[in-house]
PDB file of N, CA and C in Angstrom:
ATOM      1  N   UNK A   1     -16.458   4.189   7.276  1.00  0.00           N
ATOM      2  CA  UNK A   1     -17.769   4.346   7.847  1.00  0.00           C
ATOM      3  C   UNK A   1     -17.686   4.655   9.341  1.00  0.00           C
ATOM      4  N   UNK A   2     -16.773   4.303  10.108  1.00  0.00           N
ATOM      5  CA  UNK A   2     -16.139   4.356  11.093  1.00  0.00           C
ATOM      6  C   UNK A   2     -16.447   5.766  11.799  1.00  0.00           C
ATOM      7  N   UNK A   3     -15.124   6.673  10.852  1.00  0.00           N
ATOM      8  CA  UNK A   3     -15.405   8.244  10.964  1.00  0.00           C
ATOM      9  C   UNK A   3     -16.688   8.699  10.930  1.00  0.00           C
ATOM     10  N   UNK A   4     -17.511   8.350  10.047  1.00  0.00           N
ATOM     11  CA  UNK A   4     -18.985   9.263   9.714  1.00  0.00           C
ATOM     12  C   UNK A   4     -19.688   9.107  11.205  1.00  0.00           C
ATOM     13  N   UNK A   5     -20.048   7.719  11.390  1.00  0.00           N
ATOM     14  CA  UNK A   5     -20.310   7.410  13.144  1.00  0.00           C
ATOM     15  C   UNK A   5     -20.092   8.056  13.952  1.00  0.00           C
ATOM     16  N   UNK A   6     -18.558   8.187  14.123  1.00  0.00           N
ATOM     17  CA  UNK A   6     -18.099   9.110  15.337  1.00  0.00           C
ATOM     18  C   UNK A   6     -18.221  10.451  14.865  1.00  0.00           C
ATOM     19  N   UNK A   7     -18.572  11.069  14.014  1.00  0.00           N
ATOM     20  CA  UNK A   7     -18.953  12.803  13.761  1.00  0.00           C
ATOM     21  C   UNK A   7     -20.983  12.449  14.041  1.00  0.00           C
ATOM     22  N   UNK A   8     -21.620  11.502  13.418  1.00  0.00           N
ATOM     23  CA  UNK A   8     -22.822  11.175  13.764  1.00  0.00           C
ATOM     24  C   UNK A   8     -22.963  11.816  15.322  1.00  0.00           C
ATOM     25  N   UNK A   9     -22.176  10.407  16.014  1.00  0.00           N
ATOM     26  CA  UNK A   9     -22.189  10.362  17.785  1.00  0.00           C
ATOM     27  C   UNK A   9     -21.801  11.575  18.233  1.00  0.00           C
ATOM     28  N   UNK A  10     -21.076  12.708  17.488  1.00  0.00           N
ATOM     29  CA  UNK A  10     -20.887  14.082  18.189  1.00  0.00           C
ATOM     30  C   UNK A  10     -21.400  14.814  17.573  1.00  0.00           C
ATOM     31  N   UNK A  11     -22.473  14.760  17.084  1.00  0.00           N
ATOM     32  CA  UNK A  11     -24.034  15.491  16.393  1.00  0.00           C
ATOM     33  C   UNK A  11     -23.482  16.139  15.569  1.00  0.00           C
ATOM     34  N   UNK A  12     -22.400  15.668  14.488  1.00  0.00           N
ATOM     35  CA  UNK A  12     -22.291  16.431  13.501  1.00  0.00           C
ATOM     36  C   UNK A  12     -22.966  16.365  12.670  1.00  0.00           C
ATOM     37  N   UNK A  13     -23.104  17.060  11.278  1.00  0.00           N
ATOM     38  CA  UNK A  13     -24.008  17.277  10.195  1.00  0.00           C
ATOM     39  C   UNK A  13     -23.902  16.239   9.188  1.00  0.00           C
ATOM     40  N   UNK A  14     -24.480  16.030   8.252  1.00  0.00           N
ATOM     41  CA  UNK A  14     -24.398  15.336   7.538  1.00  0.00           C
ATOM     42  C   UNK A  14     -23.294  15.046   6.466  1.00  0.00           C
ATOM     43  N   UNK A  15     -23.460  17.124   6.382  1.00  0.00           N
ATOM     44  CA  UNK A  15     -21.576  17.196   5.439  1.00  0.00           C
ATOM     45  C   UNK A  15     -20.531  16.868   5.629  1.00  0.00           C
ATOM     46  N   UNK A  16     -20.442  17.166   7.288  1.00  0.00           N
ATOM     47  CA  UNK A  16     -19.617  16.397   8.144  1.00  0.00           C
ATOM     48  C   UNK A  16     -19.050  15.080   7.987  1.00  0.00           C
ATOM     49  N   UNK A  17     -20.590  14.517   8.622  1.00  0.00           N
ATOM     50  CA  UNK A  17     -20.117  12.860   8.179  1.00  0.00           C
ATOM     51  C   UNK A  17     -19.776  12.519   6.807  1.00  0.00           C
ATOM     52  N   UNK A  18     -20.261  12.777   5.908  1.00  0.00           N
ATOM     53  CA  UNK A  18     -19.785  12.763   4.371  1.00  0.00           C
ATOM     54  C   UNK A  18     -18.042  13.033   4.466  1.00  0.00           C
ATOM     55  N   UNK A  19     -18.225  14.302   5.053  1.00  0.00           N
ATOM     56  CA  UNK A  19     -16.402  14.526   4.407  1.00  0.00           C
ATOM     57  C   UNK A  19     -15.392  13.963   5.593  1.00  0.00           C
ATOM     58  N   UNK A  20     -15.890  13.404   6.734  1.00  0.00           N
ATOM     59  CA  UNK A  20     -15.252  13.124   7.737  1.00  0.00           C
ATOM     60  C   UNK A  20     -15.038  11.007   6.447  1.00  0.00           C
ATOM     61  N   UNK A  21     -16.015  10.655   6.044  1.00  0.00           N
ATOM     62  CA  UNK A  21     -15.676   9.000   5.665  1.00  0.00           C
ATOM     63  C   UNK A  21     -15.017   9.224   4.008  1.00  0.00           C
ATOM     64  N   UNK A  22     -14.979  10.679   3.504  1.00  0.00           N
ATOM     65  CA  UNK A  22     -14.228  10.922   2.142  1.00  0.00           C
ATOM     66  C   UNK A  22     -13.167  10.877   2.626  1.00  0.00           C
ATOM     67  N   UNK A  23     -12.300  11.721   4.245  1.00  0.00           N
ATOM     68  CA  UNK A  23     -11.110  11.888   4.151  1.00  0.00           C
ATOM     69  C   UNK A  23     -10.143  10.455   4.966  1.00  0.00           C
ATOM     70  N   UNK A  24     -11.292   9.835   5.588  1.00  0.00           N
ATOM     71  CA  UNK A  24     -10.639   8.380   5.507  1.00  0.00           C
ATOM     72  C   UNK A  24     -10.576   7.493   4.767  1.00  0.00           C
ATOM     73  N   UNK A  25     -11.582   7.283   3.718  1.00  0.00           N
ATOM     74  CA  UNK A  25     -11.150   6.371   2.657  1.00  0.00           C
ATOM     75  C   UNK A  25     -10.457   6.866   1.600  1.00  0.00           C
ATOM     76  N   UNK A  26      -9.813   8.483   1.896  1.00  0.00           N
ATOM     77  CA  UNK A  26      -8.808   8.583   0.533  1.00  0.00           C
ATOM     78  C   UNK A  26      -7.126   8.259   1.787  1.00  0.00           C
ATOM     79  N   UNK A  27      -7.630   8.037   2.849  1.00  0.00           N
ATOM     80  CA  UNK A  27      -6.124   7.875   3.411  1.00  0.00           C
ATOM     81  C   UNK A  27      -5.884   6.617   3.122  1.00  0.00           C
ATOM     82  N   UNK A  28      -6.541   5.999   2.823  1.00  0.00           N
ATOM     83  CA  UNK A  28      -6.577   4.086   2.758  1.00  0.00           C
ATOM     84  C   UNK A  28      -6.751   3.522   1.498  1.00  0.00           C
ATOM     85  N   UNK A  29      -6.817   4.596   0.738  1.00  0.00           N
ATOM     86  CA  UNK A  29      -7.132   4.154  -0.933  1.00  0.00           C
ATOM     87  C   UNK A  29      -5.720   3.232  -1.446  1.00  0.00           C
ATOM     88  N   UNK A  30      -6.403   2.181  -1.632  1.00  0.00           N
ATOM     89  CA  UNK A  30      -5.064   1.440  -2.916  1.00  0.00           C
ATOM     90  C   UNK A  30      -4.550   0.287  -1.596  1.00  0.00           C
ATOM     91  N   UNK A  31      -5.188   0.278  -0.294  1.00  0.00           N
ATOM     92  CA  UNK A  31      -4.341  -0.364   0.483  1.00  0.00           C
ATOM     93  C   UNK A  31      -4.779  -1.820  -0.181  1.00  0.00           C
ATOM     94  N   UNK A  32      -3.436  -2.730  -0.148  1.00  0.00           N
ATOM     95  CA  UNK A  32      -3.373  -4.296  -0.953  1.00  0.00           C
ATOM     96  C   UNK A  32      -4.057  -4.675   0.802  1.00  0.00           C
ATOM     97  N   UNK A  33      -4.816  -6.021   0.445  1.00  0.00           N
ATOM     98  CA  UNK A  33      -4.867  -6.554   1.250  1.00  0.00           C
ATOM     99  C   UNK A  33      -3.752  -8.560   0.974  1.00  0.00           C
ATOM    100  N   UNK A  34      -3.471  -8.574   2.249  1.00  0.00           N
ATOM    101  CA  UNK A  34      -1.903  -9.580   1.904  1.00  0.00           C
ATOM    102  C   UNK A  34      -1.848 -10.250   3.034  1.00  0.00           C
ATOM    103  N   UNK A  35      -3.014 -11.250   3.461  1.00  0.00           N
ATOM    104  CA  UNK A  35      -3.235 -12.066   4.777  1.00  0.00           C
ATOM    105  C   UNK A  35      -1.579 -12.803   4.394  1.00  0.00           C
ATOM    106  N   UNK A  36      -0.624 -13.234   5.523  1.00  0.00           N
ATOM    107  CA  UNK A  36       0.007 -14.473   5.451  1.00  0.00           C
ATOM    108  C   UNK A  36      -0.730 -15.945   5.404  1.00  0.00           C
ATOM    109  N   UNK A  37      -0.205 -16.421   4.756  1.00  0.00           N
ATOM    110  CA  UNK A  37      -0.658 -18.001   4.890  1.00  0.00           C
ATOM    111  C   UNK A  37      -1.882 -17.810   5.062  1.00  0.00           C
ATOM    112  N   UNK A  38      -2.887 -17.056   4.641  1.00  0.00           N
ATOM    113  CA  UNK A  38      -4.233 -16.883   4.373  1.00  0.00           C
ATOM    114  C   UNK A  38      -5.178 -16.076   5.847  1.00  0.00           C
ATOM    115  N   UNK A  39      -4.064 -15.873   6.649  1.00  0.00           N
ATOM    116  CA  UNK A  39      -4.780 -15.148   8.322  1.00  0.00           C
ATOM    117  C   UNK A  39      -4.797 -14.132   8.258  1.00  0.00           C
ATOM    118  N   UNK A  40      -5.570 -13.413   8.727  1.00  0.00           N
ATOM    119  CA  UNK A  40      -6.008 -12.031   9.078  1.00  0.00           C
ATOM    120  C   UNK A  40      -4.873 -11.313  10.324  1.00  0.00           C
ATOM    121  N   UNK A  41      -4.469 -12.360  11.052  1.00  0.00           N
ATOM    122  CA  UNK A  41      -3.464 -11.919  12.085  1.00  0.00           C
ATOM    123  C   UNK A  41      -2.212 -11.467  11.247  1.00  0.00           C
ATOM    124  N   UNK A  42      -1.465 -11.485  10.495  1.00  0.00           N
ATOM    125  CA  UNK A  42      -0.372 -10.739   9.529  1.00  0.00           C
ATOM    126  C   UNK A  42      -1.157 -10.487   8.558  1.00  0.00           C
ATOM    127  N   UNK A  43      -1.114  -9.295   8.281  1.00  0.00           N
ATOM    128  CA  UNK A  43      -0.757  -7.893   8.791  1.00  0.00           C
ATOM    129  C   UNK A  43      -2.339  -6.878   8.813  1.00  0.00           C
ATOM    130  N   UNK A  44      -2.820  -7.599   9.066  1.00  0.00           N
ATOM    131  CA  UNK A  44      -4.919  -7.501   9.110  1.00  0.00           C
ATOM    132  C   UNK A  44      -5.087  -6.703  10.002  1.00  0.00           C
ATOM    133  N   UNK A  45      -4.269  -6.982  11.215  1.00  0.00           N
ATOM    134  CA  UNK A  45      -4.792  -6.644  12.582  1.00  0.00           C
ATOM    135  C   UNK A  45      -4.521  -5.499  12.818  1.00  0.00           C
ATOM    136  N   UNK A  46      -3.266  -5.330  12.599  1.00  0.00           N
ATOM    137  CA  UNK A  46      -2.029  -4.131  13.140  1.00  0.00           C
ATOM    138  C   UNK A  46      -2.910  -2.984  11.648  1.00  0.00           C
ATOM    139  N   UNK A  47      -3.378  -3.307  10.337  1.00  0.00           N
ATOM    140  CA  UNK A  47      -4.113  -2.636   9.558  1.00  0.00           C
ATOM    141  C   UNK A  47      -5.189  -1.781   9.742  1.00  0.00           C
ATOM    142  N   UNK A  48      -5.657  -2.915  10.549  1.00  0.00           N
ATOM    143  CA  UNK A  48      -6.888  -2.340  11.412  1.00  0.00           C
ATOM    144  C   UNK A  48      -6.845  -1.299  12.818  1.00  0.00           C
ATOM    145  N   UNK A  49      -5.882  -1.149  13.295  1.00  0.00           N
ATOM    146  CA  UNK A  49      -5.565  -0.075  14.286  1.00  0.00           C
ATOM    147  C   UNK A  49      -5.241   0.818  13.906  1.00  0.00           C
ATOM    148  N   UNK A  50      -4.632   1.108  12.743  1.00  0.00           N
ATOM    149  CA  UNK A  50      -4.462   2.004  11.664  1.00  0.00           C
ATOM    150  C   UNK A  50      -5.536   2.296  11.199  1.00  0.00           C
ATOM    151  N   UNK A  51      -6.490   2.519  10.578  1.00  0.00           N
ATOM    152  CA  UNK A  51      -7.902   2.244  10.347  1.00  0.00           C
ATOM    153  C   UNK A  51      -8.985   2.948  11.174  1.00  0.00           C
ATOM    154  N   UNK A  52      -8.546   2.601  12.616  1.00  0.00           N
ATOM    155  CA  UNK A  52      -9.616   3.126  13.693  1.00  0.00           C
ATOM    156  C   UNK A  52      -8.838   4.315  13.793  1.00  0.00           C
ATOM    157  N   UNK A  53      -7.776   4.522  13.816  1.00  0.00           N
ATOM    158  CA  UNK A  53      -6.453   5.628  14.114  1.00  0.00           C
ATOM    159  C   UNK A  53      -7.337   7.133  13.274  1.00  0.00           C
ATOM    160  N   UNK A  54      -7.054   6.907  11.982  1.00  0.00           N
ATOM    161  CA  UNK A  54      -7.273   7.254  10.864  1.00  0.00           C
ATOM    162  C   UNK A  54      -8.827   7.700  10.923  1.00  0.00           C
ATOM    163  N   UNK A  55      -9.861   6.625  11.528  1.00  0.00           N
ATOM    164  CA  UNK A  55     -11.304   7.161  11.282  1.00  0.00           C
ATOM    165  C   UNK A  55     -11.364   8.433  12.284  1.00  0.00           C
ATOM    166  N   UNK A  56     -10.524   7.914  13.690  1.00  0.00           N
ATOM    167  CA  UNK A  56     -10.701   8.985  14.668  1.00  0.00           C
ATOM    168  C   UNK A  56     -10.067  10.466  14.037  1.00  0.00           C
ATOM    169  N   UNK A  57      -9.206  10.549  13.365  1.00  0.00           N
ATOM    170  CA  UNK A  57      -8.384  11.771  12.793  1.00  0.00           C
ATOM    171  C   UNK A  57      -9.175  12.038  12.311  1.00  0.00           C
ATOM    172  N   UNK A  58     -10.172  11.487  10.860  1.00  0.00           N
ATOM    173  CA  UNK A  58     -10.531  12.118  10.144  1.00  0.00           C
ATOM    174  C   UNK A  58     -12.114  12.410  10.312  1.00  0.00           C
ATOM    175  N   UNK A  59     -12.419  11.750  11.522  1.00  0.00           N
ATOM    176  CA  UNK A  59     -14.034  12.426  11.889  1.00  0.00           C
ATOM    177  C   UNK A  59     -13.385  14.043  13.296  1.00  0.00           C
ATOM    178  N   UNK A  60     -12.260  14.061  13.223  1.00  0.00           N
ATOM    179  CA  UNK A  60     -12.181  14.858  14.253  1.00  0.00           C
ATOM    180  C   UNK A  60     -11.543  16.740  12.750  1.00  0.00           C
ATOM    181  N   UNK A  61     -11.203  15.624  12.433  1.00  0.00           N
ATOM    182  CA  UNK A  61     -11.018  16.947  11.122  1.00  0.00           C
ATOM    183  C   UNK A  61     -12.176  17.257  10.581  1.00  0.00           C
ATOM    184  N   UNK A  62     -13.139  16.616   9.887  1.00  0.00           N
ATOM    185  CA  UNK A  62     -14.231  17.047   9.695  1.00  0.00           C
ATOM    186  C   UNK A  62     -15.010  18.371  11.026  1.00  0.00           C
ATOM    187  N   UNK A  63     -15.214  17.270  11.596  1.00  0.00           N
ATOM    188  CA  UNK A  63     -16.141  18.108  12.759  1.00  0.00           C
ATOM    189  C   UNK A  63     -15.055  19.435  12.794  1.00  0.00           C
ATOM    190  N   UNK A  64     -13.905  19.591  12.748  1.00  0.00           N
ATOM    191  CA  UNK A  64     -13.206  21.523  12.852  1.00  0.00           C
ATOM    192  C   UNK A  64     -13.529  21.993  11.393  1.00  0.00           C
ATOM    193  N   UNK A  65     -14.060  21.318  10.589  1.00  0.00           N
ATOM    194  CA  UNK A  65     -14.486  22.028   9.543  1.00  0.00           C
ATOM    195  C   UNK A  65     -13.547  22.173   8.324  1.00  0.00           C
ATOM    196  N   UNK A  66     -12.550  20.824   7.928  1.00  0.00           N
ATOM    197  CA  UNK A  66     -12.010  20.537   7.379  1.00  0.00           C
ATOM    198  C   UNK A  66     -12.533  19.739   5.991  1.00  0.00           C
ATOM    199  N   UNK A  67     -12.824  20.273   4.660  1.00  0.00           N
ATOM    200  CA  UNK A  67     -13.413  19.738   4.140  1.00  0.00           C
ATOM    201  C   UNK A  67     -12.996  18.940   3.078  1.00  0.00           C
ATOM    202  N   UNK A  68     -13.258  17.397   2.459  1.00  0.00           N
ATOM    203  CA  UNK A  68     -12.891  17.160   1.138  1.00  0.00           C
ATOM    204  C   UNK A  68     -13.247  17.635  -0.104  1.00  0.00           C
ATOM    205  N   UNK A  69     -12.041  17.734  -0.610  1.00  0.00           N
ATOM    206  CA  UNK A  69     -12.162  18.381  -1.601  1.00  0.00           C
ATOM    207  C   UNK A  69     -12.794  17.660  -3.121  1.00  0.00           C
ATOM    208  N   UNK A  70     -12.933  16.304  -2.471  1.00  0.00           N
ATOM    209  CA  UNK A  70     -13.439  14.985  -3.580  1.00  0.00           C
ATOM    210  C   UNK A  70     -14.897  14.630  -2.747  1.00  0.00           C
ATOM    211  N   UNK A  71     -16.313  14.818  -3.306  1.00  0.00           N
ATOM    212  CA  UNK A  71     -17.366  14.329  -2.643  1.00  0.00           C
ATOM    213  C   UNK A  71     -17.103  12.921  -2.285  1.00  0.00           C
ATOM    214  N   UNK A  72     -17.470  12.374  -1.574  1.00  0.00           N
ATOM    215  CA  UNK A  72     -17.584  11.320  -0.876  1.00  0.00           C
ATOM    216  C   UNK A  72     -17.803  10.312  -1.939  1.00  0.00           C
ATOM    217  N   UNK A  73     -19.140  10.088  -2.593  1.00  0.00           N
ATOM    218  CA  UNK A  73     -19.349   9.224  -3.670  1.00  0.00           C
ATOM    219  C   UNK A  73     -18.449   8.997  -4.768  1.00  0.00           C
ATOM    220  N   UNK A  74     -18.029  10.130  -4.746  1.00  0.00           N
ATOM    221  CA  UNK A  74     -16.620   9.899  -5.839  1.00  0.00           C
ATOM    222  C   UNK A  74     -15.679   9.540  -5.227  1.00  0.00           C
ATOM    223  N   UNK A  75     -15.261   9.492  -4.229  1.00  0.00           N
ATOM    224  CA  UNK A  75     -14.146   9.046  -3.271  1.00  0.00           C
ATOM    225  C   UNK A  75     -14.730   7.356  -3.002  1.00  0.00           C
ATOM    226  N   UNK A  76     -15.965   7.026  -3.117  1.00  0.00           N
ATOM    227  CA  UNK A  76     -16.441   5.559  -2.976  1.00  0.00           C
ATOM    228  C   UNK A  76     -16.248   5.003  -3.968  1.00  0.00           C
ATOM    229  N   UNK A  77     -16.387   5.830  -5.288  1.00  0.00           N
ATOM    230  CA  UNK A  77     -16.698   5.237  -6.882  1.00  0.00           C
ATOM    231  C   UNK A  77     -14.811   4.673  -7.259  1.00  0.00           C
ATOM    232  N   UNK A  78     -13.993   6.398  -6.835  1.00  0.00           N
ATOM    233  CA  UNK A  78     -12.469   5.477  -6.727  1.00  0.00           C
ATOM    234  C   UNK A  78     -12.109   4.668  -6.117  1.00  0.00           C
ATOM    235  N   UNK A  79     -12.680   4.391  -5.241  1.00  0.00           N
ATOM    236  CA  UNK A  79     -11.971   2.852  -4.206  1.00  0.00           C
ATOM    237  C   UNK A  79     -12.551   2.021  -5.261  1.00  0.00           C
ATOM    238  N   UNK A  80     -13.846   2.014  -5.729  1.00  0.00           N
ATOM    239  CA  UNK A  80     -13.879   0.815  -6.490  1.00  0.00           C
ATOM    240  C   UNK A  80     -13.066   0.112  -8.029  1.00  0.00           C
ATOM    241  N   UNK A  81     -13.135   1.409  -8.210  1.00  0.00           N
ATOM    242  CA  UNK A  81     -12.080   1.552  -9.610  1.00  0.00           C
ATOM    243  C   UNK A  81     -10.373   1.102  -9.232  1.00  0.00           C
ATOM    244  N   UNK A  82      -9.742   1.466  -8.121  1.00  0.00           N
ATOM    245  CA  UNK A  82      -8.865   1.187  -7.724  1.00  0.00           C
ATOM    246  C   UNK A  82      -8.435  -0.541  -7.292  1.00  0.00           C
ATOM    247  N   UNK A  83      -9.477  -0.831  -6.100  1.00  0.00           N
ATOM    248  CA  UNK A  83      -9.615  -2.040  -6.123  1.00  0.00           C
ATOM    249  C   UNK A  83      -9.790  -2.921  -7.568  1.00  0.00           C
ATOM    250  N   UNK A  84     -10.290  -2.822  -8.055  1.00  0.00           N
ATOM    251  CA  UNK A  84     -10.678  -3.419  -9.241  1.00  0.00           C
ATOM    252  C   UNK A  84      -9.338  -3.485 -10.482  1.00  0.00           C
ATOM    253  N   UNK A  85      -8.576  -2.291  -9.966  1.00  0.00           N
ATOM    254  CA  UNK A  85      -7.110  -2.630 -10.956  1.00  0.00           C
ATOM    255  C   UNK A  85      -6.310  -2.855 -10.369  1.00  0.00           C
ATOM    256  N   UNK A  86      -6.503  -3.330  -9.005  1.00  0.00           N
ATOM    257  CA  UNK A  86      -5.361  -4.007  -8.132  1.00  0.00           C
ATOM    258  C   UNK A  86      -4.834  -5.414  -8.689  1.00  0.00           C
ATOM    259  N   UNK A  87      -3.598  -5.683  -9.142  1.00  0.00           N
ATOM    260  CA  UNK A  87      -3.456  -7.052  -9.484  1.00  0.00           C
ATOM    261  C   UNK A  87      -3.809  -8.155  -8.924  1.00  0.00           C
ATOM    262  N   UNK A  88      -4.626  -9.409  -9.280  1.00  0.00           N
ATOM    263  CA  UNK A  88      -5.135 -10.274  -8.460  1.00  0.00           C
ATOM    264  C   UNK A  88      -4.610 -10.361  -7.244  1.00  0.00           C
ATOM    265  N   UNK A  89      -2.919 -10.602  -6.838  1.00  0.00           N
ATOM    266  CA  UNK A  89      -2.542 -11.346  -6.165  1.00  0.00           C
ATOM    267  C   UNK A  89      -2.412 -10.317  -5.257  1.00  0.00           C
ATOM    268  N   UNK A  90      -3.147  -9.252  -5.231  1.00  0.00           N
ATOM    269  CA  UNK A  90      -3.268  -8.025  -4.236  1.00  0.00           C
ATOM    270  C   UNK A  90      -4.580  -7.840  -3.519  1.00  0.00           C
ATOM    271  N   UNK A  91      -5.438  -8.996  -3.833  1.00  0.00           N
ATOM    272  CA  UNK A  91      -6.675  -8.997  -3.219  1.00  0.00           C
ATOM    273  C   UNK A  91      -7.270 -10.368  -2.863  1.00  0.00           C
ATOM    274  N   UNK A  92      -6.865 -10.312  -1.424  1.00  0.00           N
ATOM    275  CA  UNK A  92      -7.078 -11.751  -0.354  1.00  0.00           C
ATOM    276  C   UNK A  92      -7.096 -12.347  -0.704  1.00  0.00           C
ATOM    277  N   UNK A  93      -5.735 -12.709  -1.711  1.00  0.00           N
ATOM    278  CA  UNK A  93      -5.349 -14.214  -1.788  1.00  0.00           C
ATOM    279  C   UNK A  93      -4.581 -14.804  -1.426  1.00  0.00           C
ATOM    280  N   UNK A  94      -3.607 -14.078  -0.441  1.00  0.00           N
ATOM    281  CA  UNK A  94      -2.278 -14.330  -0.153  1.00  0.00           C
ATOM    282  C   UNK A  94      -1.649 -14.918  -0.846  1.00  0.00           C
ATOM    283  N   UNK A  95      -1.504 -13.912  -2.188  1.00  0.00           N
ATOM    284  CA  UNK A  95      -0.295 -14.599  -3.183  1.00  0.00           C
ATOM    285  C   UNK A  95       0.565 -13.363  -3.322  1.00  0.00           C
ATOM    286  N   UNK A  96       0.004 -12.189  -2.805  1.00  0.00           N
ATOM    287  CA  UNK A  96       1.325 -11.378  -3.445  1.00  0.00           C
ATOM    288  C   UNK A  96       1.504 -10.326  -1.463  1.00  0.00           C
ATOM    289  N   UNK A  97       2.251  -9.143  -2.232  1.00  0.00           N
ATOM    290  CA  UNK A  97       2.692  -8.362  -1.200  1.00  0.00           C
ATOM    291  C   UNK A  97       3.029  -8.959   0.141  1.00  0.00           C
ATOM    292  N   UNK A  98       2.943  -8.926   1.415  1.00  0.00           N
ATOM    293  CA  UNK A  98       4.054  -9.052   2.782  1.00  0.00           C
ATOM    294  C   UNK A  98       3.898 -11.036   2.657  1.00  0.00           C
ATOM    295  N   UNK A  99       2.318 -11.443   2.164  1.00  0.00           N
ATOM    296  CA  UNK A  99       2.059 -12.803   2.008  1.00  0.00           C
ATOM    297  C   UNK A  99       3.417 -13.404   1.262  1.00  0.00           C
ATOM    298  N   UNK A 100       3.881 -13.139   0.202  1.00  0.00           N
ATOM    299  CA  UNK A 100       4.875 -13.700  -0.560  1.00  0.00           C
ATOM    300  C   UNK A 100       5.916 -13.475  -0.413  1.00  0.00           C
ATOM    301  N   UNK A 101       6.439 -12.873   1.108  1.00  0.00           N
ATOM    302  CA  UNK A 101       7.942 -12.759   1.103  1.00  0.00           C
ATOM    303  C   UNK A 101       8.305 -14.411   1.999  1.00  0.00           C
ATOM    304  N   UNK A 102       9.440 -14.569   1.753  1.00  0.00           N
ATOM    305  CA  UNK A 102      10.177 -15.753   2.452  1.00  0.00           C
ATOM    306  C   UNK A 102      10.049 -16.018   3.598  1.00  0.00           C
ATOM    307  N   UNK A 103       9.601 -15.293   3.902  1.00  0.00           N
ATOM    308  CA  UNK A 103       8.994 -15.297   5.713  1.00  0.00           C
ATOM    309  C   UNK A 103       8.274 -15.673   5.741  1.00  0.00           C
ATOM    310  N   UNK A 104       6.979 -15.052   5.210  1.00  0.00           N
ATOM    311  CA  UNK A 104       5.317 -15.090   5.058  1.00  0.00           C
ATOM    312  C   UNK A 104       5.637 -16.580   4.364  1.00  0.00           C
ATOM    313  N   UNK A 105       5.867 -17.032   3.184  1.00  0.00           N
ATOM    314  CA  UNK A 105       6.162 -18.307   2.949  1.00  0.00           C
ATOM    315  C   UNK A 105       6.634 -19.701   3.649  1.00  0.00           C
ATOM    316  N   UNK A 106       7.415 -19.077   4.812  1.00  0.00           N
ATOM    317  CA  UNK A 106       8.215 -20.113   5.404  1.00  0.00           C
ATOM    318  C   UNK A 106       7.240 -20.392   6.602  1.00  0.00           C
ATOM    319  N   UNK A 107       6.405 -19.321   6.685  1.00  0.00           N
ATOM    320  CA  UNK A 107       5.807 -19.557   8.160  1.00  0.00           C
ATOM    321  C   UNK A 107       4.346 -20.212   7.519  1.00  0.00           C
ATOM    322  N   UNK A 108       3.578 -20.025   6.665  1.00  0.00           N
ATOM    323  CA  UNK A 108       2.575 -20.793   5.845  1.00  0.00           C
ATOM    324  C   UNK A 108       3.167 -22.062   5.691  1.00  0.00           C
ATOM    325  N   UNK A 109       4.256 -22.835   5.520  1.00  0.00           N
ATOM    326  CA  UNK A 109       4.656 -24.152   5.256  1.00  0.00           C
ATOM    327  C   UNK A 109       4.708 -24.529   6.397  1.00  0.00           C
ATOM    328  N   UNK A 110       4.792 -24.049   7.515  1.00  0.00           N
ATOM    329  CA  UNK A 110       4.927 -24.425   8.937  1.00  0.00           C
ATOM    330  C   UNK A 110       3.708 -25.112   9.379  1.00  0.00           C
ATOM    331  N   UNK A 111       2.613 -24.213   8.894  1.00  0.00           N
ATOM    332  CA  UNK A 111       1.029 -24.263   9.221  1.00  0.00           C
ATOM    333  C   UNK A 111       0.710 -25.857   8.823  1.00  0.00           C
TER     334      UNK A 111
END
């Protein structure tokens, strides 16, 4: 939503904003979310600069007239479908991915 904003804020069009928030949420599609020991600080944060990175690229591709080739709504309808077959322990529970390595473990027992 990020991207669409910043093509909004530089008076782009509507198609624009549409294909400027299609071509960031297909860069981010499938991402697990995997707090350590249940915090947003590993690996949330550093996710999220990636994220703003990504909205800025892809509202700046839009606005040169770069278009998706997946409408937007269908690019919303797959994140949901995707999310939704993510294995539990891939969605903020910190039971699986960077959360469950020996690290991420050792430093949650610390807590």
């Amino acid at each position: 939503m990020a991207s669409g904003a910043l093509v909004y804020l530089q008076r782009g069009t509507s198609v624009q904003v549409c294909n400027a928030v299609a071509i960031a949420l297909k860069s981010l599609l499938g991402l697990v979310c995997d707090p350590v020991a249940g915090l947003v600080e590993v690996p949330c944060i550093k996710r999220n600069v990636i994220g703003a990175v990504n909205a800025v690229t892809a509202a700046d591709m839009a606005l040169a007239g770069i278009q998706s080739r997946i409408p937007v709504d269908e690019v919303i309808d797959a994140m949901k479908a995707v999310g939704r077959s993510l294995p539990e322990a891939l969605r903020e529970t910190a039971l699986g991915g960077l959360a469950a390595t020996p690290t991420a473990r050792a430093f949650a027992a610390r807590l």
